[in-house]
mmCIF file with all atom_site columns, C-alpha atoms and ligand atoms in Angstrom:
data_model
loop_
_atom_site.group_PDB
_atom_site.id
_atom_site.type_symbol
_atom_site.label_atom_id
_atom_site.label_alt_id
_atom_site.label_comp_id
_atom_site.label_asym_id
_atom_site.label_entity_id
_atom_site.label_seq_id
_atom_site.pdbx_PDB_ins_code
_atom_site.Cartn_x
_atom_site.Cartn_y
_atom_site.Cartn_z
_atom_site.occupancy
_atom_site.B_iso_or_equiv
_atom_site.pdbx_formal_charge
_atom_site.auth_seq_id
_atom_site.auth_comp_id
_atom_site.auth_asym_id
_atom_site.auth_atom_id
_atom_site.pdbx_PDB_model_num
ATOM   1   C CA  . UNK A 1 1   ? 88.491  94.234  86.552  1.00 47.00 ? 1   UNK A CA  1
ATOM   2   C CA  . UNK A 1 2   ? 89.041  97.987  86.461  1.00 51.00 ? 2   UNK A CA  1
ATOM   3   C CA  . UNK A 1 3   ? 92.088  97.509  84.301  1.00 53.00 ? 3   UNK A CA  1
ATOM   4   C CA  . UNK A 1 4   ? 90.184  95.560  81.679  1.00 50.00 ? 4   UNK A CA  1
ATOM   5   C CA  . UNK A 1 5   ? 87.673  98.413  81.297  1.00 51.00 ? 5   UNK A CA  1
ATOM   6   C CA  . UNK A 1 6   ? 90.483  100.623 80.102  1.00 56.00 ? 6   UNK A CA  1
ATOM   7   C CA  . UNK A 1 7   ? 92.503  98.061  78.148  1.00 51.00 ? 7   UNK A CA  1
ATOM   8   C CA  . UNK A 1 8   ? 95.268  98.138  80.757  1.00 58.00 ? 8   UNK A CA  1
ATOM   9   C CA  . UNK A 1 9   ? 95.393  94.419  81.455  1.00 48.00 ? 9   UNK A CA  1
ATOM   10  C CA  . UNK A 1 10  ? 98.680  92.646  80.908  1.00 41.00 ? 10  UNK A CA  1
ATOM   11  C CA  . UNK A 1 11  ? 98.847  90.819  77.633  1.00 38.00 ? 11  UNK A CA  1
ATOM   12  C CA  . UNK A 1 12  ? 96.920  93.529  75.797  1.00 38.00 ? 12  UNK A CA  1
ATOM   13  C CA  . UNK A 1 13  ? 98.634  93.659  72.407  1.00 41.00 ? 13  UNK A CA  1
ATOM   14  C CA  . UNK A 1 14  ? 97.477  97.167  71.535  1.00 59.00 ? 14  UNK A CA  1
ATOM   15  C CA  . UNK A 1 15  ? 100.680 99.200  71.510  1.00 72.00 ? 15  UNK A CA  1
ATOM   16  C CA  . UNK A 1 16  ? 99.083  102.591 71.020  1.00 85.00 ? 16  UNK A CA  1
ATOM   17  C CA  . UNK A 1 17  ? 100.293 105.242 68.586  1.00 88.00 ? 17  UNK A CA  1
ATOM   18  C CA  . UNK A 1 18  ? 103.378 104.228 66.606  1.00 91.00 ? 18  UNK A CA  1
ATOM   19  C CA  . UNK A 1 19  ? 106.003 106.814 65.603  1.00 92.00 ? 19  UNK A CA  1
ATOM   20  C CA  . UNK A 1 20  ? 109.408 106.974 64.017  1.00 91.00 ? 20  UNK A CA  1
ATOM   21  C CA  . UNK A 1 21  ? 112.255 106.703 66.567  1.00 93.00 ? 21  UNK A CA  1
ATOM   22  C CA  . UNK A 1 22  ? 113.033 110.396 66.019  1.00 94.00 ? 22  UNK A CA  1
ATOM   23  C CA  . UNK A 1 23  ? 109.443 111.498 66.613  1.00 93.00 ? 23  UNK A CA  1
ATOM   24  C CA  . UNK A 1 24  ? 109.125 109.234 69.669  1.00 93.00 ? 24  UNK A CA  1
ATOM   25  C CA  . UNK A 1 25  ? 112.353 110.628 71.064  1.00 95.00 ? 25  UNK A CA  1
ATOM   26  C CA  . UNK A 1 26  ? 111.041 114.211 70.783  1.00 96.00 ? 26  UNK A CA  1
ATOM   27  C CA  . UNK A 1 27  ? 107.801 113.199 72.446  1.00 96.00 ? 27  UNK A CA  1
ATOM   28  C CA  . UNK A 1 28  ? 109.686 111.383 75.213  1.00 97.00 ? 28  UNK A CA  1
ATOM   29  C CA  . UNK A 1 29  ? 111.701 114.532 75.882  1.00 97.00 ? 29  UNK A CA  1
ATOM   30  C CA  . UNK A 1 30  ? 108.501 116.572 76.165  1.00 97.00 ? 30  UNK A CA  1
ATOM   31  C CA  . UNK A 1 31  ? 106.729 114.033 78.381  1.00 98.00 ? 31  UNK A CA  1
ATOM   32  C CA  . UNK A 1 32  ? 109.716 113.884 80.754  1.00 98.00 ? 32  UNK A CA  1
ATOM   33  C CA  . UNK A 1 33  ? 108.348 117.227 82.020  1.00 98.00 ? 33  UNK A CA  1
ATOM   34  C CA  . UNK A 1 34  ? 104.972 115.696 82.880  1.00 98.00 ? 34  UNK A CA  1
ATOM   35  C CA  . UNK A 1 35  ? 103.779 113.519 85.772  1.00 98.00 ? 35  UNK A CA  1
ATOM   36  C CA  . UNK A 1 36  ? 100.362 112.094 86.585  1.00 99.00 ? 36  UNK A CA  1
ATOM   37  C CA  . UNK A 1 37  ? 99.129  111.954 90.175  1.00 99.00 ? 37  UNK A CA  1
ATOM   38  C CA  . UNK A 1 38  ? 96.603  109.128 90.321  1.00 98.00 ? 38  UNK A CA  1
ATOM   39  C CA  . UNK A 1 39  ? 95.628  105.937 92.031  1.00 98.00 ? 39  UNK A CA  1
ATOM   40  C CA  . UNK A 1 40  ? 94.938  102.532 90.581  1.00 98.00 ? 40  UNK A CA  1
ATOM   41  C CA  . UNK A 1 41  ? 91.256  102.062 91.392  1.00 98.00 ? 41  UNK A CA  1
ATOM   42  C CA  . UNK A 1 42  ? 90.196  105.625 90.486  1.00 98.00 ? 42  UNK A CA  1
ATOM   43  C CA  . UNK A 1 43  ? 87.959  105.450 87.414  1.00 98.00 ? 43  UNK A CA  1
ATOM   44  C CA  . UNK A 1 44  ? 88.840  108.991 86.304  1.00 98.00 ? 44  UNK A CA  1
ATOM   45  C CA  . UNK A 1 45  ? 92.554  108.237 86.625  1.00 98.00 ? 45  UNK A CA  1
ATOM   46  C CA  . UNK A 1 46  ? 91.990  105.101 84.532  1.00 98.00 ? 46  UNK A CA  1
ATOM   47  C CA  . UNK A 1 47  ? 90.493  107.199 81.738  1.00 98.00 ? 47  UNK A CA  1
ATOM   48  C CA  . UNK A 1 48  ? 93.623  109.357 81.654  1.00 98.00 ? 48  UNK A CA  1
ATOM   49  C CA  . UNK A 1 49  ? 95.927  106.320 81.810  1.00 98.00 ? 49  UNK A CA  1
ATOM   50  C CA  . UNK A 1 50  ? 94.026  104.913 78.815  1.00 98.00 ? 50  UNK A CA  1
ATOM   51  C CA  . UNK A 1 51  ? 94.672  108.148 76.903  1.00 98.00 ? 51  UNK A CA  1
ATOM   52  C CA  . UNK A 1 52  ? 98.369  107.961 77.830  1.00 98.00 ? 52  UNK A CA  1
ATOM   53  C CA  . UNK A 1 53  ? 98.492  104.388 76.568  1.00 97.00 ? 53  UNK A CA  1
ATOM   54  C CA  . UNK A 1 54  ? 96.605  105.132 73.344  1.00 97.00 ? 54  UNK A CA  1
ATOM   55  C CA  . UNK A 1 55  ? 98.995  107.986 72.585  1.00 97.00 ? 55  UNK A CA  1
ATOM   56  C CA  . UNK A 1 56  ? 101.974 105.807 73.553  1.00 95.00 ? 56  UNK A CA  1
ATOM   57  C CA  . UNK A 1 57  ? 103.335 108.378 75.987  1.00 97.00 ? 57  UNK A CA  1
ATOM   58  C CA  . UNK A 1 58  ? 105.957 107.844 78.632  1.00 97.00 ? 58  UNK A CA  1
ATOM   59  C CA  . UNK A 1 59  ? 104.640 109.799 81.630  1.00 98.00 ? 59  UNK A CA  1
ATOM   60  C CA  . UNK A 1 60  ? 105.739 109.232 85.213  1.00 98.00 ? 60  UNK A CA  1
ATOM   61  C CA  . UNK A 1 61  ? 102.838 107.884 87.279  1.00 98.00 ? 61  UNK A CA  1
ATOM   62  C CA  . UNK A 1 62  ? 102.711 108.976 90.924  1.00 98.00 ? 62  UNK A CA  1
ATOM   63  C CA  . UNK A 1 63  ? 100.274 106.801 92.853  1.00 98.00 ? 63  UNK A CA  1
ATOM   64  C CA  . UNK A 1 64  ? 99.109  108.771 95.900  1.00 98.00 ? 64  UNK A CA  1
ATOM   65  C CA  . UNK A 1 65  ? 97.974  105.614 97.704  1.00 98.00 ? 65  UNK A CA  1
ATOM   66  C CA  . UNK A 1 66  ? 101.330 103.894 97.257  1.00 98.00 ? 66  UNK A CA  1
ATOM   67  C CA  . UNK A 1 67  ? 103.490 106.866 98.230  1.00 98.00 ? 67  UNK A CA  1
ATOM   68  C CA  . UNK A 1 68  ? 101.959 109.288 100.723 1.00 98.00 ? 68  UNK A CA  1
ATOM   69  C CA  . UNK A 1 69  ? 104.638 111.857 99.875  1.00 98.00 ? 69  UNK A CA  1
ATOM   70  C CA  . UNK A 1 70  ? 102.950 112.166 96.476  1.00 98.00 ? 70  UNK A CA  1
ATOM   71  C CA  . UNK A 1 71  ? 99.652  112.845 98.217  1.00 98.00 ? 71  UNK A CA  1
ATOM   72  C CA  . UNK A 1 72  ? 101.211 115.459 100.498 1.00 98.00 ? 72  UNK A CA  1
ATOM   73  C CA  . UNK A 1 73  ? 102.807 117.228 97.544  1.00 98.00 ? 73  UNK A CA  1
ATOM   74  C CA  . UNK A 1 74  ? 99.585  117.109 95.515  1.00 98.00 ? 74  UNK A CA  1
ATOM   75  C CA  . UNK A 1 75  ? 97.673  118.817 98.316  1.00 98.00 ? 75  UNK A CA  1
ATOM   76  C CA  . UNK A 1 76  ? 100.394 121.291 99.265  1.00 98.00 ? 76  UNK A CA  1
ATOM   77  C CA  . UNK A 1 77  ? 101.412 122.413 95.796  1.00 98.00 ? 77  UNK A CA  1
ATOM   78  C CA  . UNK A 1 78  ? 98.402  121.563 93.641  1.00 98.00 ? 78  UNK A CA  1
ATOM   79  C CA  . UNK A 1 79  ? 95.879  122.823 96.158  1.00 98.00 ? 79  UNK A CA  1
ATOM   80  C CA  . UNK A 1 80  ? 93.626  119.746 96.186  1.00 98.00 ? 80  UNK A CA  1
ATOM   81  C CA  . UNK A 1 81  ? 94.020  116.014 96.855  1.00 98.00 ? 81  UNK A CA  1
ATOM   82  C CA  . UNK A 1 82  ? 91.747  115.082 93.962  1.00 98.00 ? 82  UNK A CA  1
ATOM   83  C CA  . UNK A 1 83  ? 93.118  112.782 91.270  1.00 98.00 ? 83  UNK A CA  1
ATOM   84  C CA  . UNK A 1 84  ? 93.872  112.626 88.445  1.00 99.00 ? 84  UNK A CA  1
ATOM   85  C CA  . UNK A 1 85  ? 96.130  115.643 88.279  1.00 99.00 ? 85  UNK A CA  1
ATOM   86  C CA  . UNK A 1 86  ? 98.808  116.239 85.651  1.00 99.00 ? 86  UNK A CA  1
ATOM   87  C CA  . UNK A 1 87  ? 101.836 118.369 86.449  1.00 98.00 ? 87  UNK A CA  1
ATOM   88  C CA  . UNK A 1 88  ? 103.360 120.268 83.563  1.00 98.00 ? 88  UNK A CA  1
ATOM   89  C CA  . UNK A 1 89  ? 106.827 121.682 84.156  1.00 98.00 ? 89  UNK A CA  1
ATOM   90  C CA  . UNK A 1 90  ? 107.314 124.839 82.091  1.00 97.00 ? 90  UNK A CA  1
ATOM   91  C CA  . UNK A 1 91  ? 110.550 126.101 80.531  1.00 96.00 ? 91  UNK A CA  1
ATOM   92  C CA  . UNK A 1 92  ? 110.830 128.780 83.247  1.00 98.00 ? 92  UNK A CA  1
ATOM   93  C CA  . UNK A 1 93  ? 110.720 126.083 85.956  1.00 96.00 ? 93  UNK A CA  1
ATOM   94  C CA  . UNK A 1 94  ? 107.177 126.848 87.102  1.00 98.00 ? 94  UNK A CA  1
ATOM   95  C CA  . UNK A 1 95  ? 104.736 123.961 87.408  1.00 98.00 ? 95  UNK A CA  1
ATOM   96  C CA  . UNK A 1 96  ? 101.118 123.907 86.241  1.00 98.00 ? 96  UNK A CA  1
ATOM   97  C CA  . UNK A 1 97  ? 98.810  121.550 88.156  1.00 98.00 ? 97  UNK A CA  1
ATOM   98  C CA  . UNK A 1 98  ? 96.078  120.451 85.759  1.00 98.00 ? 98  UNK A CA  1
ATOM   99  C CA  . UNK A 1 99  ? 93.037  118.782 87.363  1.00 98.00 ? 99  UNK A CA  1
ATOM   100 C CA  . UNK A 1 100 ? 89.942  117.226 85.711  1.00 98.00 ? 100 UNK A CA  1
ATOM   101 C CA  . UNK A 1 101 ? 90.348  114.014 83.708  1.00 98.00 ? 101 UNK A CA  1
ATOM   102 C CA  . UNK A 1 102 ? 88.669  115.387 80.581  1.00 98.00 ? 102 UNK A CA  1
ATOM   103 C CA  . UNK A 1 103 ? 90.883  118.499 80.596  1.00 98.00 ? 103 UNK A CA  1
ATOM   104 C CA  . UNK A 1 104 ? 93.992  116.345 81.057  1.00 98.00 ? 104 UNK A CA  1
ATOM   105 C CA  . UNK A 1 105 ? 93.039  113.991 78.211  1.00 98.00 ? 105 UNK A CA  1
ATOM   106 C CA  . UNK A 1 106 ? 92.205  116.954 75.939  1.00 98.00 ? 106 UNK A CA  1
ATOM   107 C CA  . UNK A 1 107 ? 95.546  118.560 76.771  1.00 98.00 ? 107 UNK A CA  1
ATOM   108 C CA  . UNK A 1 108 ? 97.467  115.355 75.978  1.00 98.00 ? 108 UNK A CA  1
ATOM   109 C CA  . UNK A 1 109 ? 95.540  114.755 72.763  1.00 97.00 ? 109 UNK A CA  1
ATOM   110 C CA  . UNK A 1 110 ? 95.971  118.306 71.496  1.00 97.00 ? 110 UNK A CA  1
ATOM   111 C CA  . UNK A 1 111 ? 99.692  118.256 72.283  1.00 97.00 ? 111 UNK A CA  1
ATOM   112 C CA  . UNK A 1 112 ? 100.669 114.704 71.288  1.00 96.00 ? 112 UNK A CA  1
ATOM   113 C CA  . UNK A 1 113 ? 98.073  113.196 68.936  1.00 94.00 ? 113 UNK A CA  1
ATOM   114 C CA  . UNK A 1 114 ? 100.038 114.486 65.954  1.00 79.00 ? 114 UNK A CA  1
ATOM   115 C CA  . UNK A 1 115 ? 103.790 114.086 65.546  1.00 63.00 ? 115 UNK A CA  1
ATOM   116 C CA  . UNK A 1 116 ? 106.011 117.072 66.381  1.00 60.00 ? 116 UNK A CA  1
HETATM 117 N N1  . GSH B 2 .   ? 85.569  115.451 87.810  1.00 78.11 ? 201 GSH B N1  1
HETATM 118 C C1  . GSH B 2 .   ? 86.806  114.871 88.301  1.00 78.11 ? 201 GSH B C1  1
HETATM 119 C C2  . GSH B 2 .   ? 86.503  113.777 89.306  1.00 78.11 ? 201 GSH B C2  1
HETATM 120 C C3  . GSH B 2 .   ? 87.743  113.285 90.001  1.00 78.11 ? 201 GSH B C3  1
HETATM 121 C C4  . GSH B 2 .   ? 87.424  112.471 91.250  1.00 78.11 ? 201 GSH B C4  1
HETATM 122 O O1  . GSH B 2 .   ? 86.265  112.435 91.708  1.00 78.11 ? 201 GSH B O1  1
HETATM 123 N N2  . GSH B 2 .   ? 88.441  111.812 91.774  1.00 78.11 ? 201 GSH B N2  1
HETATM 124 C C5  . GSH B 2 .   ? 88.289  111.070 93.021  1.00 78.11 ? 201 GSH B C5  1
HETATM 125 C C6  . GSH B 2 .   ? 88.958  109.709 92.930  1.00 78.11 ? 201 GSH B C6  1
HETATM 126 S S1  . GSH B 2 .   ? 88.272  108.696 91.616  1.00 78.11 ? 201 GSH B S1  1
HETATM 127 C C7  . GSH B 2 .   ? 89.007  111.803 94.128  1.00 78.11 ? 201 GSH B C7  1
HETATM 128 O O2  . GSH B 2 .   ? 90.151  112.198 93.990  1.00 78.11 ? 201 GSH B O2  1
HETATM 129 N N3  . GSH B 2 .   ? 88.308  111.988 95.255  1.00 78.11 ? 201 GSH B N3  1
HETATM 130 C C8  . GSH B 2 .   ? 88.921  112.537 96.454  1.00 78.11 ? 201 GSH B C8  1
HETATM 131 C C9  . GSH B 2 .   ? 88.812  114.007 96.544  1.00 78.11 ? 201 GSH B C9  1
HETATM 132 O O3  . GSH B 2 .   ? 88.069  114.626 95.728  1.00 78.11 ? 201 GSH B O3  1
HETATM 133 O O4  . GSH B 2 .   ? 89.469  114.591 97.407  1.00 78.11 ? 201 GSH B O4  1
HETATM 134 C C10 . GSH B 2 .   ? 87.614  114.364 87.109  1.00 78.11 ? 201 GSH B C10 1
HETATM 135 O O5  . GSH B 2 .   ? 87.015  114.011 86.074  1.00 78.11 ? 201 GSH B O5  1
HETATM 136 O O6  . GSH B 2 .   ? 88.849  114.326 87.211  1.00 78.11 ? 201 GSH B O6  1
#
């Protein structure tokens, strides 16, 4: 049910943004530095997953209900157990923990809605 609200159901033929292989490869390299802490039934997480799908991004999903180590790390390093939360690994190795679904979606759209 929740999945269908966000177009996540299997068999959905919407493939999201389409790019040249070169552009997709650059985006994939950038998104390898990102991870989304979430859980399946969280409505706010679903909104962000829908943005990820629409932009055709490959972002590691860390479900805090499936793996409690993800939850422990979210609380210890992010400072709050609230999901969704996007981690952004910077070039200097530091990690930004970005909370708030609307801020995460805005960040992804501003960074990836146009080709690099
Ligand atoms: N305003 C937040 C709401 C996020 C939120 O309420 N997440 C819930 C799950 S759907 C949560 O993590 N609640 C547990 C907590 O706040 O510790 C957003 O848009 O991201």
